[in-house]
Amino acid sequence: MNILSVGHINTGYDKKQVLFDINFDIKQGECVLLVGSNGSGKSTLFKAIYRNLDLWNKNGKIIYNDEDISKLKTHQLIKKGIVYIPQKDELFEDLTVLENLELSILHLNNKKDTKLRIKTVLEQIPTLKQELEQEVNNLSGGERKLLSLAMALLNQPKVLLYDEPLSGLSNENIKSLIVYLKEIKEQETTLVLVEHRIKELLPLTDRVIGLKLGQQNKQELNTIESIKTFLI
């Protein structure tokens, strides 16, 4: 069953077109890796799906669970279970870890549910338990990544769009984050990842979609060699 489908996606910035007729389906529970060189349109595609960018063509569609969500607002997507973690974290620097967690689900307007969700996520990512009273600007790069992930998980995503999850992390933190991603996938959350560290994520990946100059690759990319050849 397809949980997310994009059809005839054309978009860009101002008058510069970045994506040209992108089409693909993603099945529930899949982990799909988007690959491409810098400027190929990977992050732009996430922004289009998440409604941070308007589609340029009337026949462009974003379908989620058989529902056309092409015109919904971002907050409506979150409620439906689509959550996006951008490459540059959007954390509140002068607030504590706990305060950031609470703010990420402020829309629930339910103290009991908020506490329960935070407790559940901290059991899933126990490293953050020791940092709850720390201000974000005192966290390491790895801890910031885990906080961004925790804030996304609090919204109980069915589809998680994750841009550069491994960027800037040490080898130890990369291993830790991949473990968390595996656990998330085992819970039937659909993962769509953009990442340059392909070798580390390929064992987790069900399918690879390539973008080059804003256009979708048609050939199969299922080995490191085929991906490397595509990226040249």
Short mmCIF file of C-alpha atoms in Angstrom, two decimals:
data_model
loop_
_atom_site.label_atom_id
_atom_site.label_comp_id
_atom_site.label_asym_id
_atom_site.label_seq_id
_atom_site.Cartn_x
_atom_site.Cartn_y
_atom_site.Cartn_z
CA MET A 1 0.00 0.00 0.00
CA ASN A 2 1.36 3.44 -0.95
CA ILE A 3 1.38 5.89 1.95
CA LEU A 4 2.89 8.78 -0.01
CA SER A 5 2.86 9.58 -3.72
CA VAL A 6 4.14 12.62 -5.57
CA GLY A 7 3.13 13.31 -9.13
CA HIS A 8 4.38 15.86 -11.66
CA ILE A 9 6.15 17.99 -9.06
CA ASN A 10 7.54 21.21 -10.52
CA THR A 11 8.76 23.97 -8.23
CA GLY A 12 11.65 26.25 -7.37
CA TYR A 13 12.59 29.63 -5.92
CA ASP A 14 11.43 32.94 -7.39
CA LYS A 15 11.82 32.41 -11.16
CA LYS A 16 14.42 29.64 -10.92
CA GLN A 17 12.92 26.18 -11.45
CA VAL A 18 14.65 23.47 -9.41
CA LEU A 19 12.42 20.38 -9.78
CA PHE A 20 11.14 19.07 -13.11
CA ASP A 21 8.24 16.59 -13.20
CA ILE A 22 9.16 14.40 -10.20
CA ASN A 23 7.04 11.25 -9.76
CA PHE A 24 7.33 8.39 -7.27
CA ASP A 25 5.38 6.26 -4.77
CA ILE A 26 6.48 5.21 -1.30
CA LYS A 27 5.01 2.20 0.46
CA GLN A 28 4.05 2.15 4.12
CA GLY A 29 6.99 1.14 6.31
CA GLU A 30 9.61 1.68 3.61
CA CYS A 31 12.91 3.46 4.10
CA VAL A 32 13.67 5.43 0.94
CA LEU A 33 16.97 7.24 0.41
CA LEU A 34 17.13 10.29 -1.87
CA VAL A 35 20.57 10.78 -3.39
CA GLY A 36 22.08 13.43 -5.61
CA SER A 37 24.84 15.97 -5.71
CA ASN A 38 24.49 19.41 -4.10
CA GLY A 39 21.87 21.45 -5.95
CA SER A 40 20.07 18.42 -7.36
CA GLY A 41 16.81 19.36 -5.62
CA LYS A 42 16.62 16.89 -2.72
CA SER A 43 15.91 19.42 0.03
CA THR A 44 13.65 21.36 -2.34
CA LEU A 45 11.57 18.21 -2.81
CA PHE A 46 11.13 17.89 0.95
CA LYS A 47 10.05 21.51 1.15
CA ALA A 48 7.51 20.96 -1.63
CA ILE A 49 6.06 17.89 0.08
CA TYR A 50 5.91 19.74 3.39
CA ARG A 51 4.22 22.73 1.76
CA ASN A 52 7.08 25.14 2.45
CA LEU A 53 7.12 25.69 -1.32
CA ASP A 54 4.15 25.98 -3.64
CA LEU A 55 3.79 23.64 -6.60
CA TRP A 56 4.11 25.47 -9.90
CA ASN A 57 1.75 23.36 -11.99
CA LYS A 58 -1.95 22.61 -11.62
CA ASN A 59 -1.52 18.88 -12.24
CA GLY A 60 1.12 18.53 -9.50
CA LYS A 61 -0.13 16.26 -6.73
CA ILE A 62 0.98 15.07 -3.30
CA ILE A 63 -1.13 12.12 -2.14
CA TYR A 64 -1.05 10.78 1.42
CA ASN A 65 -3.12 7.72 2.27
CA ASP A 66 -5.25 8.30 -0.85
CA GLU A 67 -5.92 11.93 0.14
CA ASP A 68 -4.73 14.88 -1.91
CA ILE A 69 -2.76 17.04 0.52
CA SER A 70 -1.29 19.38 -2.09
CA LYS A 71 -3.00 22.44 -0.65
CA LEU A 72 -2.85 21.70 3.07
CA LYS A 73 -0.86 23.84 5.50
CA THR A 74 2.17 22.52 7.38
CA HIS A 75 0.36 22.30 10.73
CA GLN A 76 -2.33 20.18 9.07
CA LEU A 77 0.32 17.79 7.73
CA ILE A 78 1.78 17.35 11.21
CA LYS A 79 -1.63 16.39 12.57
CA LYS A 80 -1.98 13.81 9.80
CA GLY A 81 1.39 12.28 10.68
CA ILE A 82 3.86 13.83 8.22
CA VAL A 83 6.86 15.36 10.01
CA TYR A 84 9.94 17.02 8.52
CA ILE A 85 13.36 17.44 10.14
CA PRO A 86 15.30 20.02 8.08
CA GLN A 87 19.05 19.90 7.58
CA LYS A 88 19.58 22.96 9.77
CA ASP A 89 18.03 22.29 13.14
CA GLU A 90 15.31 24.67 14.25
CA LEU A 91 15.91 24.56 17.98
CA PHE A 92 15.31 27.29 20.56
CA GLU A 93 18.89 28.02 21.61
CA ASP A 94 18.25 29.78 24.93
CA LEU A 95 15.67 27.25 26.16
CA THR A 96 16.30 23.94 27.86
CA VAL A 97 15.96 20.53 26.25
CA LEU A 98 12.72 19.95 28.15
CA GLU A 99 11.30 23.31 27.09
CA ASN A 100 12.10 22.52 23.45
CA LEU A 101 10.35 19.17 23.76
CA GLU A 102 7.29 20.79 25.31
CA LEU A 103 7.12 23.51 22.63
CA SER A 104 7.22 20.93 19.82
CA ILE A 105 3.82 19.60 20.91
CA LEU A 106 2.33 22.79 22.31
CA HIS A 107 -0.48 22.38 19.76
CA LEU A 108 -1.81 19.38 21.74
CA ASN A 109 -2.95 21.74 24.50
CA ASN A 110 -3.09 18.75 26.83
CA LYS A 111 -0.64 18.57 29.77
CA LYS A 112 -1.31 14.90 30.52
CA ASP A 113 -0.77 13.81 26.92
CA THR A 114 2.32 16.04 26.65
CA LYS A 115 3.94 14.44 29.72
CA LEU A 116 3.10 10.93 28.49
CA ARG A 117 4.55 11.55 25.04
CA ILE A 118 7.74 13.08 26.44
CA LYS A 119 8.16 10.15 28.83
CA THR A 120 7.73 7.69 25.95
CA VAL A 121 10.24 9.46 23.70
CA LEU A 122 12.81 9.74 26.49
CA GLU A 123 12.54 5.98 26.97
CA GLN A 124 13.24 5.63 23.27
CA ILE A 125 16.16 8.13 23.33
CA PRO A 126 17.43 7.83 26.93
CA THR A 127 20.57 9.94 26.28
CA LEU A 128 18.41 13.07 26.51
CA LYS A 129 17.20 12.26 30.03
CA GLN A 130 20.46 13.56 31.49
CA GLU A 131 20.24 16.80 29.50
CA LEU A 132 16.68 17.94 30.20
CA GLU A 133 17.72 21.05 32.14
CA GLN A 134 20.57 21.96 29.78
CA GLU A 135 20.13 24.93 27.46
CA VAL A 136 20.33 23.92 23.81
CA ASN A 137 23.30 26.19 23.13
CA ASN A 138 25.35 23.99 25.49
CA LEU A 139 24.61 20.75 23.63
CA SER A 140 27.03 18.90 21.37
CA GLY A 141 26.23 18.34 17.69
CA GLY A 142 25.15 14.77 18.39
CA GLU A 143 22.87 15.82 21.24
CA ARG A 144 21.26 18.48 19.04
CA LYS A 145 20.53 15.85 16.39
CA LEU A 146 18.93 13.61 18.99
CA LEU A 147 16.83 16.50 20.31
CA SER A 148 15.58 17.33 16.80
CA LEU A 149 14.68 13.67 16.30
CA ALA A 150 12.93 13.49 19.67
CA MET A 151 10.90 16.61 18.88
CA ALA A 152 9.78 15.01 15.62
CA LEU A 153 8.90 11.70 17.30
CA LEU A 154 6.73 13.51 19.86
CA ASN A 155 4.36 14.24 16.98
CA GLN A 156 4.05 10.49 16.34
CA PRO A 157 4.96 10.58 12.64
CA LYS A 158 3.68 8.02 10.17
CA VAL A 159 6.02 9.53 7.55
CA LEU A 160 9.32 11.10 8.62
CA LEU A 161 11.16 13.30 6.12
CA TYR A 162 14.72 13.61 7.43
CA ASP A 163 17.29 15.84 5.72
CA GLU A 164 20.97 14.94 6.36
CA PRO A 165 20.53 12.99 9.64
CA LEU A 166 24.23 12.04 9.80
CA SER A 167 25.72 15.39 8.80
CA GLY A 168 28.44 16.66 11.15
CA LEU A 169 28.30 13.66 13.48
CA SER A 170 31.19 11.62 14.85
CA ASN A 171 31.41 7.94 13.90
CA GLU A 172 30.10 6.98 17.35
CA ASN A 173 27.10 9.30 17.05
CA ILE A 174 26.42 8.06 13.52
CA LYS A 175 26.16 4.50 14.83
CA SER A 176 23.81 5.63 17.61
CA LEU A 177 21.54 7.56 15.26
CA ILE A 178 21.32 4.65 12.82
CA VAL A 179 20.21 2.41 15.71
CA TYR A 180 17.41 4.89 16.48
CA LEU A 181 16.39 5.01 12.81
CA LYS A 182 16.21 1.19 12.72
CA GLU A 183 13.97 1.20 15.78
CA ILE A 184 11.72 3.84 14.23
CA LYS A 185 11.42 1.79 11.04
CA GLU A 186 10.58 -1.33 13.04
CA GLN A 187 7.63 0.62 14.45
CA GLU A 188 6.28 0.87 10.87
CA THR A 189 7.18 4.55 10.46
CA THR A 190 7.94 5.34 6.84
CA LEU A 191 11.34 7.01 6.44
CA VAL A 192 12.39 9.27 3.57
CA LEU A 193 16.01 10.29 4.03
CA VAL A 194 18.36 12.70 2.29
CA GLU A 195 21.97 11.87 3.07
CA HIS A 196 25.45 11.98 1.54
CA ARG A 197 26.76 9.26 3.87
CA ILE A 198 25.25 6.60 1.65
CA LYS A 199 27.35 3.62 2.73
CA GLU A 200 26.21 3.88 6.35
CA LEU A 201 22.50 4.10 5.49
CA LEU A 202 22.28 1.61 2.62
CA PRO A 203 21.74 -1.43 4.91
CA LEU A 204 18.67 0.33 6.35
CA THR A 205 17.35 1.38 2.94
CA ASP A 206 14.70 -0.45 0.92
CA ARG A 207 15.00 1.74 -2.16
CA VAL A 208 17.14 4.56 -3.54
CA ILE A 209 15.77 7.41 -5.68
CA GLY A 210 18.27 9.59 -7.51
CA LEU A 211 17.94 13.25 -8.49
CA LYS A 212 20.23 15.04 -10.91
CA LEU A 213 19.75 18.69 -11.88
CA GLY A 214 16.20 18.51 -10.57
CA GLN A 215 15.24 15.48 -12.65
CA GLN A 216 14.53 11.97 -11.49
CA ASN A 217 16.80 9.08 -12.38
CA LYS A 218 15.03 6.16 -14.08
CA GLN A 219 17.63 3.44 -13.58
CA GLU A 220 17.83 1.20 -10.50
CA LEU A 221 20.21 2.33 -7.78
CA ASN A 222 20.67 -0.65 -5.50
CA THR A 223 24.43 -0.88 -4.94
CA ILE A 224 27.16 1.49 -3.82
CA GLU A 225 28.75 1.15 -7.27
CA SER A 226 25.58 2.08 -9.15
CA ILE A 227 25.01 5.07 -6.85
CA LYS A 228 28.59 6.25 -7.26
CA THR A 229 28.29 6.00 -11.04
CA PHE A 230 25.05 8.01 -10.94
CA LEU A 231 26.60 10.72 -8.78
CA ILE A 232 29.55 11.29 -11.11
#
